[in-house]
């Protein structure tokens, strides 16, 4: 398994402001992943954070809106910029670890519950 | 068609009941399959991987049917604590999460 700590666990923010979410992993990993889960929806991958290079963003997500840092192999941050109520969501950090028989298993941090008012 | 589709739910069952969830996927090249459990206001956690031969973990049985491109999760002797949302996860070139099926187990 993996121990992943995220903070803040929840926050209420004013529209137009920005919030940075931190993610700390208990051991070194090559890739860290940021997901969003909007109310009643499934998880959507925002981007993959690679140490030493720019993050790789999925379709519909851009660096200006969701800048990501990856300063070392155990830490990453995701910033939600210029927030609007549509950004109210759970943001989840995740890593992958080798499973016993079926390839890599995904592990998630506790999530950051963001409400934009 | 969505890449991964799950039973819409919610499923409301009494304690002790047997309940089954299905999940279909569209990409025949998908390689790995999982069931995750997500409690209210919590992160998803791995429930079990799904192997080609099928696998069982206590009251939970997962099966894969590659020909028909679906996976299933069977829960026997449901407990109140089984109430949660169950997410189907399919991995190929990309990792796709299903929208989840909500289960409510009642006393």
Short mmCIF file of N, CA, C and O in Angstrom, two decimals, chain B residues 13-105:
data_model
loop_
_atom_site.label_atom_id
_atom_site.label_comp_id
_atom_site.label_asym_id
_atom_site.label_seq_id
_atom_site.Cartn_x
_atom_site.Cartn_y
_atom_site.Cartn_z
N UNK B 13 -30.77 -2.89 -0.20
CA UNK B 13 -30.94 -4.30 0.13
C UNK B 13 -30.97 -4.49 1.64
O UNK B 13 -30.39 -3.69 2.38
N UNK B 14 -31.64 -5.54 2.12
CA UNK B 14 -31.62 -5.83 3.56
C UNK B 14 -30.33 -6.54 3.94
O UNK B 14 -29.65 -7.16 3.10
N UNK B 15 -30.01 -6.46 5.21
CA UNK B 15 -28.86 -7.21 5.70
C UNK B 15 -29.00 -8.67 5.35
O UNK B 15 -30.10 -9.23 5.41
N UNK B 16 -27.90 -9.30 5.00
CA UNK B 16 -27.91 -10.71 4.68
C UNK B 16 -28.19 -11.01 3.21
O UNK B 16 -28.00 -12.15 2.77
N UNK B 17 -28.59 -10.02 2.47
CA UNK B 17 -28.91 -10.25 1.05
C UNK B 17 -27.64 -10.42 0.23
O UNK B 17 -26.54 -10.03 0.64
N UNK B 18 -27.81 -10.99 -0.94
CA UNK B 18 -26.74 -11.07 -1.93
C UNK B 18 -27.02 -10.04 -3.02
O UNK B 18 -28.15 -9.93 -3.49
N UNK B 19 -26.01 -9.28 -3.38
CA UNK B 19 -26.19 -8.23 -4.38
C UNK B 19 -25.05 -8.31 -5.39
O UNK B 19 -23.92 -8.67 -5.03
N UNK B 20 -25.37 -8.02 -6.63
CA UNK B 20 -24.37 -8.10 -7.69
C UNK B 20 -24.34 -6.81 -8.49
O UNK B 20 -25.39 -6.24 -8.81
N UNK B 21 -23.13 -6.37 -8.80
CA UNK B 21 -22.93 -5.18 -9.64
C UNK B 21 -22.23 -5.61 -10.92
O UNK B 21 -21.32 -6.44 -10.89
N UNK B 22 -22.60 -4.99 -12.00
CA UNK B 22 -21.91 -5.22 -13.26
C UNK B 22 -21.27 -3.94 -13.77
O UNK B 22 -21.70 -2.84 -13.43
N UNK B 23 -20.26 -4.13 -14.60
CA UNK B 23 -19.54 -3.00 -15.19
C UNK B 23 -19.10 -3.42 -16.58
O UNK B 23 -18.44 -4.45 -16.73
N UNK B 24 -19.47 -2.67 -17.59
CA UNK B 24 -19.04 -2.98 -18.95
C UNK B 24 -18.01 -1.97 -19.41
O UNK B 24 -18.01 -0.82 -18.98
N UNK B 25 -17.12 -2.43 -20.27
CA UNK B 25 -16.07 -1.55 -20.79
C UNK B 25 -16.00 -1.68 -22.30
O UNK B 25 -16.33 -2.73 -22.87
N UNK B 26 -15.57 -0.63 -22.96
CA UNK B 26 -15.63 -0.59 -24.42
C UNK B 26 -14.31 -0.95 -25.10
O UNK B 26 -14.30 -1.38 -26.25
N UNK B 27 -13.20 -0.79 -24.39
CA UNK B 27 -11.90 -1.03 -25.01
C UNK B 27 -11.47 -2.48 -24.81
O UNK B 27 -11.10 -2.88 -23.70
N UNK B 28 -11.48 -3.24 -25.86
CA UNK B 28 -11.14 -4.66 -25.76
C UNK B 28 -9.67 -4.88 -25.40
O UNK B 28 -9.29 -5.98 -25.01
N UNK B 29 -8.84 -3.86 -25.55
CA UNK B 29 -7.42 -3.98 -25.21
C UNK B 29 -7.15 -3.71 -23.74
O UNK B 29 -5.99 -3.74 -23.31
N UNK B 30 -8.17 -3.45 -22.95
CA UNK B 30 -7.98 -3.21 -21.52
C UNK B 30 -7.31 -4.40 -20.86
O UNK B 30 -7.57 -5.55 -21.21
N UNK B 31 -6.44 -4.08 -19.89
CA UNK B 31 -5.59 -5.14 -19.35
C UNK B 31 -5.83 -5.45 -17.87
O UNK B 31 -5.66 -6.60 -17.45
N UNK B 32 -6.18 -4.44 -17.11
CA UNK B 32 -6.32 -4.64 -15.66
C UNK B 32 -7.68 -4.10 -15.22
O UNK B 32 -8.16 -3.10 -15.74
N UNK B 33 -8.21 -4.77 -14.19
CA UNK B 33 -9.56 -4.43 -13.76
C UNK B 33 -9.61 -4.46 -12.23
O UNK B 33 -9.00 -5.34 -11.60
N UNK B 34 -10.33 -3.50 -11.66
CA UNK B 34 -10.38 -3.39 -10.21
C UNK B 34 -11.77 -2.96 -9.77
O UNK B 34 -12.49 -2.30 -10.52
N UNK B 35 -12.07 -3.29 -8.53
CA UNK B 35 -13.22 -2.69 -7.84
C UNK B 35 -12.68 -1.87 -6.69
O UNK B 35 -11.86 -2.35 -5.90
N UNK B 36 -13.15 -0.63 -6.60
CA UNK B 36 -12.81 0.26 -5.49
C UNK B 36 -14.08 0.54 -4.71
O UNK B 36 -15.18 0.56 -5.27
N UNK B 37 -13.90 0.81 -3.44
CA UNK B 37 -15.01 1.21 -2.59
C UNK B 37 -14.76 2.65 -2.15
O UNK B 37 -13.65 3.01 -1.77
N UNK B 38 -15.83 3.45 -2.19
CA UNK B 38 -15.72 4.82 -1.74
C UNK B 38 -16.84 5.11 -0.75
O UNK B 38 -18.02 5.08 -1.09
N UNK B 39 -16.46 5.38 0.49
CA UNK B 39 -17.43 5.78 1.50
C UNK B 39 -17.73 7.26 1.35
O UNK B 39 -16.95 8.02 0.75
N UNK B 40 -18.86 7.66 1.92
CA UNK B 40 -19.29 9.04 1.77
C UNK B 40 -18.22 10.00 2.29
O UNK B 40 -17.74 9.85 3.42
N UNK B 41 -17.83 10.94 1.44
CA UNK B 41 -16.87 11.97 1.80
C UNK B 41 -15.49 11.40 2.15
O UNK B 41 -14.76 11.97 2.95
N UNK B 42 -15.17 10.27 1.53
CA UNK B 42 -13.85 9.67 1.71
C UNK B 42 -13.23 9.38 0.35
O UNK B 42 -13.91 9.44 -0.68
N UNK B 43 -11.94 9.06 0.36
CA UNK B 43 -11.29 8.71 -0.89
C UNK B 43 -11.60 7.28 -1.30
O UNK B 43 -11.91 6.44 -0.45
N UNK B 44 -11.49 6.95 -2.58
CA UNK B 44 -11.67 5.56 -3.01
C UNK B 44 -10.56 4.68 -2.46
O UNK B 44 -9.39 5.09 -2.39
N UNK B 45 -10.93 3.45 -2.09
CA UNK B 45 -9.94 2.50 -1.62
C UNK B 45 -10.11 1.19 -2.35
O UNK B 45 -11.24 0.76 -2.63
N UNK B 46 -8.99 0.55 -2.66
CA UNK B 46 -9.04 -0.70 -3.40
C UNK B 46 -9.79 -1.76 -2.62
O UNK B 46 -9.48 -2.05 -1.46
N UNK B 47 -10.79 -2.33 -3.26
CA UNK B 47 -11.53 -3.45 -2.67
C UNK B 47 -10.89 -4.76 -3.12
O UNK B 47 -10.53 -5.60 -2.31
N UNK B 48 -10.77 -4.91 -4.42
CA UNK B 48 -10.13 -6.09 -4.95
C UNK B 48 -9.79 -5.93 -6.42
O UNK B 48 -10.45 -5.19 -7.14
N UNK B 49 -8.74 -6.61 -6.84
CA UNK B 49 -8.42 -6.71 -8.25
C UNK B 49 -9.31 -7.79 -8.86
O UNK B 49 -9.86 -8.63 -8.15
N UNK B 50 -9.44 -7.76 -10.17
CA UNK B 50 -10.26 -8.75 -10.86
C UNK B 50 -9.36 -9.54 -11.79
O UNK B 50 -8.76 -8.98 -12.71
N UNK B 51 -9.24 -10.82 -11.55
CA UNK B 51 -8.36 -11.66 -12.34
C UNK B 51 -9.17 -12.42 -13.38
O UNK B 51 -10.37 -12.66 -13.23
N UNK B 52 -8.49 -12.85 -14.42
CA UNK B 52 -9.17 -13.53 -15.51
C UNK B 52 -9.89 -14.79 -15.04
O UNK B 52 -10.95 -15.14 -15.57
N UNK B 53 -9.33 -15.44 -14.05
CA UNK B 53 -9.91 -16.69 -13.56
C UNK B 53 -10.99 -16.45 -12.52
O UNK B 53 -11.58 -17.38 -12.00
N UNK B 54 -11.23 -15.17 -12.20
CA UNK B 54 -12.17 -14.86 -11.12
C UNK B 54 -11.47 -14.99 -9.79
O UNK B 54 -10.51 -15.75 -9.65
N UNK B 55 -11.90 -14.24 -8.82
CA UNK B 55 -11.28 -14.32 -7.51
C UNK B 55 -12.27 -13.97 -6.42
O UNK B 55 -13.26 -13.27 -6.64
N UNK B 56 -11.97 -14.50 -5.25
CA UNK B 56 -12.88 -14.37 -4.12
C UNK B 56 -12.09 -13.89 -2.91
O UNK B 56 -10.94 -14.30 -2.70
N UNK B 57 -12.73 -13.02 -2.14
CA UNK B 57 -12.12 -12.53 -0.91
C UNK B 57 -13.22 -12.44 0.13
O UNK B 57 -13.97 -11.46 0.17
N UNK B 58 -13.35 -13.50 0.92
CA UNK B 58 -14.41 -13.53 1.91
C UNK B 58 -15.78 -13.52 1.25
O UNK B 58 -16.10 -14.39 0.42
N UNK B 59 -16.56 -12.50 1.57
CA UNK B 59 -17.92 -12.41 1.03
C UNK B 59 -17.97 -11.81 -0.37
O UNK B 59 -19.04 -11.70 -0.95
N UNK B 60 -16.85 -11.41 -0.87
CA UNK B 60 -16.77 -10.70 -2.15
C UNK B 60 -16.18 -11.60 -3.25
O UNK B 60 -15.15 -12.23 -3.03
N UNK B 61 -16.86 -11.63 -4.39
CA UNK B 61 -16.37 -12.38 -5.53
C UNK B 61 -16.37 -11.48 -6.75
O UNK B 61 -17.37 -10.82 -7.04
N UNK B 62 -15.25 -11.45 -7.44
CA UNK B 62 -15.14 -10.65 -8.66
C UNK B 62 -14.90 -11.56 -9.84
O UNK B 62 -14.18 -12.55 -9.74
N UNK B 63 -15.51 -11.22 -10.96
CA UNK B 63 -15.32 -12.02 -12.16
C UNK B 63 -15.11 -11.10 -13.37
O UNK B 63 -15.59 -9.98 -13.41
N UNK B 64 -14.39 -11.66 -14.34
CA UNK B 64 -14.09 -10.94 -15.58
C UNK B 64 -14.56 -11.79 -16.76
O UNK B 64 -14.27 -12.98 -16.81
N UNK B 65 -15.26 -11.16 -17.67
CA UNK B 65 -15.67 -11.82 -18.90
C UNK B 65 -15.14 -10.99 -20.07
O UNK B 65 -15.73 -9.98 -20.45
N UNK B 66 -14.01 -11.42 -20.58
CA UNK B 66 -13.36 -10.63 -21.65
C UNK B 66 -14.16 -10.68 -22.94
O UNK B 66 -14.21 -9.71 -23.70
N UNK B 67 -14.79 -11.80 -23.21
CA UNK B 67 -15.53 -11.93 -24.47
C UNK B 67 -16.67 -10.92 -24.53
O UNK B 67 -16.92 -10.30 -25.56
N UNK B 68 -17.35 -10.77 -23.41
CA UNK B 68 -18.48 -9.83 -23.36
C UNK B 68 -18.08 -8.48 -22.81
O UNK B 68 -18.90 -7.57 -22.70
N UNK B 69 -16.83 -8.35 -22.41
CA UNK B 69 -16.28 -7.07 -21.92
C UNK B 69 -17.05 -6.53 -20.73
O UNK B 69 -17.56 -5.41 -20.75
N UNK B 70 -17.14 -7.35 -19.69
CA UNK B 70 -17.70 -6.84 -18.45
C UNK B 70 -17.02 -7.51 -17.26
O UNK B 70 -16.45 -8.60 -17.37
N UNK B 71 -17.11 -6.82 -16.14
CA UNK B 71 -16.68 -7.39 -14.87
C UNK B 71 -17.84 -7.30 -13.90
O UNK B 71 -18.76 -6.49 -14.08
N UNK B 72 -17.79 -8.14 -12.90
CA UNK B 72 -18.88 -8.16 -11.94
C UNK B 72 -18.32 -8.25 -10.53
O UNK B 72 -17.17 -8.67 -10.30
N UNK B 73 -19.12 -7.81 -9.58
CA UNK B 73 -18.80 -7.91 -8.16
C UNK B 73 -20.03 -8.47 -7.45
O UNK B 73 -21.12 -7.93 -7.58
N UNK B 74 -19.82 -9.54 -6.73
CA UNK B 74 -20.90 -10.18 -5.97
C UNK B 74 -20.60 -10.04 -4.49
O UNK B 74 -19.48 -10.36 -4.05
N UNK B 75 -21.56 -9.54 -3.75
CA UNK B 75 -21.41 -9.42 -2.31
C UNK B 75 -22.44 -10.33 -1.65
O UNK B 75 -23.65 -10.17 -1.86
N UNK B 76 -21.96 -11.27 -0.88
CA UNK B 76 -22.87 -12.20 -0.17
C UNK B 76 -23.04 -11.75 1.27
O UNK B 76 -22.17 -11.07 1.83
N UNK B 77 -24.17 -12.11 1.86
CA UNK B 77 -24.42 -11.83 3.27
C UNK B 77 -24.11 -10.37 3.59
O UNK B 77 -23.26 -10.05 4.44
N UNK B 78 -24.78 -9.48 2.93
CA UNK B 78 -24.51 -8.04 3.05
C UNK B 78 -24.57 -7.57 4.51
O UNK B 78 -25.43 -8.00 5.28
N UNK B 79 -23.64 -6.68 4.83
CA UNK B 79 -23.58 -6.06 6.16
C UNK B 79 -23.93 -4.58 6.03
O UNK B 79 -23.75 -3.98 4.96
N UNK B 80 -24.35 -4.00 7.13
CA UNK B 80 -24.62 -2.56 7.14
C UNK B 80 -23.37 -1.79 6.69
O UNK B 80 -23.47 -0.78 5.99
N UNK B 81 -22.22 -2.30 7.09
CA UNK B 81 -20.95 -1.62 6.78
C UNK B 81 -20.57 -1.71 5.30
O UNK B 81 -19.61 -1.06 4.87
N UNK B 82 -21.30 -2.51 4.52
CA UNK B 82 -21.03 -2.58 3.08
C UNK B 82 -21.62 -1.38 2.34
O UNK B 82 -21.34 -1.18 1.15
N UNK B 83 -22.45 -0.59 3.01
CA UNK B 83 -23.05 0.58 2.38
C UNK B 83 -21.95 1.54 1.94
O UNK B 83 -21.16 2.01 2.74
N UNK B 84 -21.91 1.80 0.65
CA UNK B 84 -20.85 2.62 0.06
C UNK B 84 -21.13 2.75 -1.43
O UNK B 84 -22.11 2.20 -1.94
N UNK B 85 -20.26 3.45 -2.12
CA UNK B 85 -20.29 3.48 -3.58
C UNK B 85 -19.17 2.60 -4.09
O UNK B 85 -18.03 2.68 -3.61
N UNK B 86 -19.48 1.77 -5.06
CA UNK B 86 -18.51 0.83 -5.61
C UNK B 86 -18.13 1.28 -7.02
O UNK B 86 -18.98 1.41 -7.90
N UNK B 87 -16.84 1.51 -7.20
CA UNK B 87 -16.33 2.03 -8.47
C UNK B 87 -15.63 0.92 -9.24
O UNK B 87 -14.78 0.21 -8.70
N UNK B 88 -15.96 0.82 -10.49
CA UNK B 88 -15.29 -0.09 -11.40
C UNK B 88 -14.13 0.67 -12.05
O UNK B 88 -14.30 1.82 -12.45
N UNK B 89 -12.96 0.06 -12.13
CA UNK B 89 -11.80 0.72 -12.73
C UNK B 89 -11.21 -0.19 -13.80
O UNK B 89 -10.95 -1.37 -13.54
N UNK B 90 -10.99 0.37 -14.96
CA UNK B 90 -10.48 -0.39 -16.10
C UNK B 90 -9.22 0.28 -16.60
O UNK B 90 -9.20 1.49 -16.84
N UNK B 91 -8.18 -0.50 -16.76
CA UNK B 91 -6.90 0.07 -17.17
C UNK B 91 -6.42 -0.56 -18.47
O UNK B 91 -6.40 -1.79 -18.63
N UNK B 92 -6.07 0.30 -19.39
CA UNK B 92 -5.40 -0.11 -20.60
C UNK B 92 -4.31 0.90 -20.83
O UNK B 92 -3.45 1.11 -19.98
N UNK B 93 -4.40 1.60 -21.93
CA UNK B 93 -3.49 2.73 -22.12
C UNK B 93 -3.80 3.84 -21.12
O UNK B 93 -2.92 4.54 -20.65
N UNK B 94 -5.08 3.97 -20.83
CA UNK B 94 -5.53 4.94 -19.83
C UNK B 94 -6.23 4.21 -18.69
O UNK B 94 -6.65 3.05 -18.84
N UNK B 95 -6.38 4.91 -17.60
CA UNK B 95 -7.16 4.38 -16.47
C UNK B 95 -8.51 5.08 -16.46
O UNK B 95 -8.56 6.31 -16.42
N UNK B 96 -9.57 4.30 -16.53
CA UNK B 96 -10.92 4.88 -16.58
C UNK B 96 -11.70 4.40 -15.37
O UNK B 96 -11.74 3.19 -15.08
N UNK B 97 -12.34 5.35 -14.70
CA UNK B 97 -13.18 5.04 -13.55
C UNK B 97 -14.64 5.06 -13.97
O UNK B 97 -15.07 5.97 -14.69
N UNK B 98 -15.40 4.09 -13.49
CA UNK B 98 -16.83 4.15 -13.68
C UNK B 98 -17.44 5.20 -12.75
O UNK B 98 -16.77 5.70 -11.84
N UNK B 99 -18.68 5.52 -13.01
CA UNK B 99 -19.35 6.55 -12.21
C UNK B 99 -19.75 6.05 -10.84
O UNK B 99 -20.10 6.84 -9.97
N UNK B 100 -19.69 4.74 -10.63
CA UNK B 100 -19.98 4.19 -9.32
C UNK B 100 -21.42 3.74 -9.16
O UNK B 100 -22.32 4.28 -9.83
N UNK B 101 -21.61 2.76 -8.30
CA UNK B 101 -22.94 2.28 -7.95
C UNK B 101 -23.09 2.39 -6.45
O UNK B 101 -22.25 1.89 -5.70
N UNK B 102 -24.15 3.04 -6.04
CA UNK B 102 -24.36 3.22 -4.60
C UNK B 102 -25.13 2.03 -4.04
O UNK B 102 -26.11 1.57 -4.61
N UNK B 103 -24.65 1.55 -2.92
CA UNK B 103 -25.30 0.45 -2.21
C UNK B 103 -25.71 0.92 -0.83
O UNK B 103 -24.87 1.48 -0.10
N UNK B 104 -26.96 0.67 -0.49
CA UNK B 104 -27.46 0.91 0.87
C UNK B 104 -27.92 -0.42 1.44
O UNK B 104 -28.80 -1.05 0.87
N UNK B 105 -27.32 -0.82 2.53
CA UNK B 105 -27.74 -2.04 3.21
C UNK B 105 -28.50 -1.62 4.46
O UNK B 105 -27.98 -0.87 5.29
#
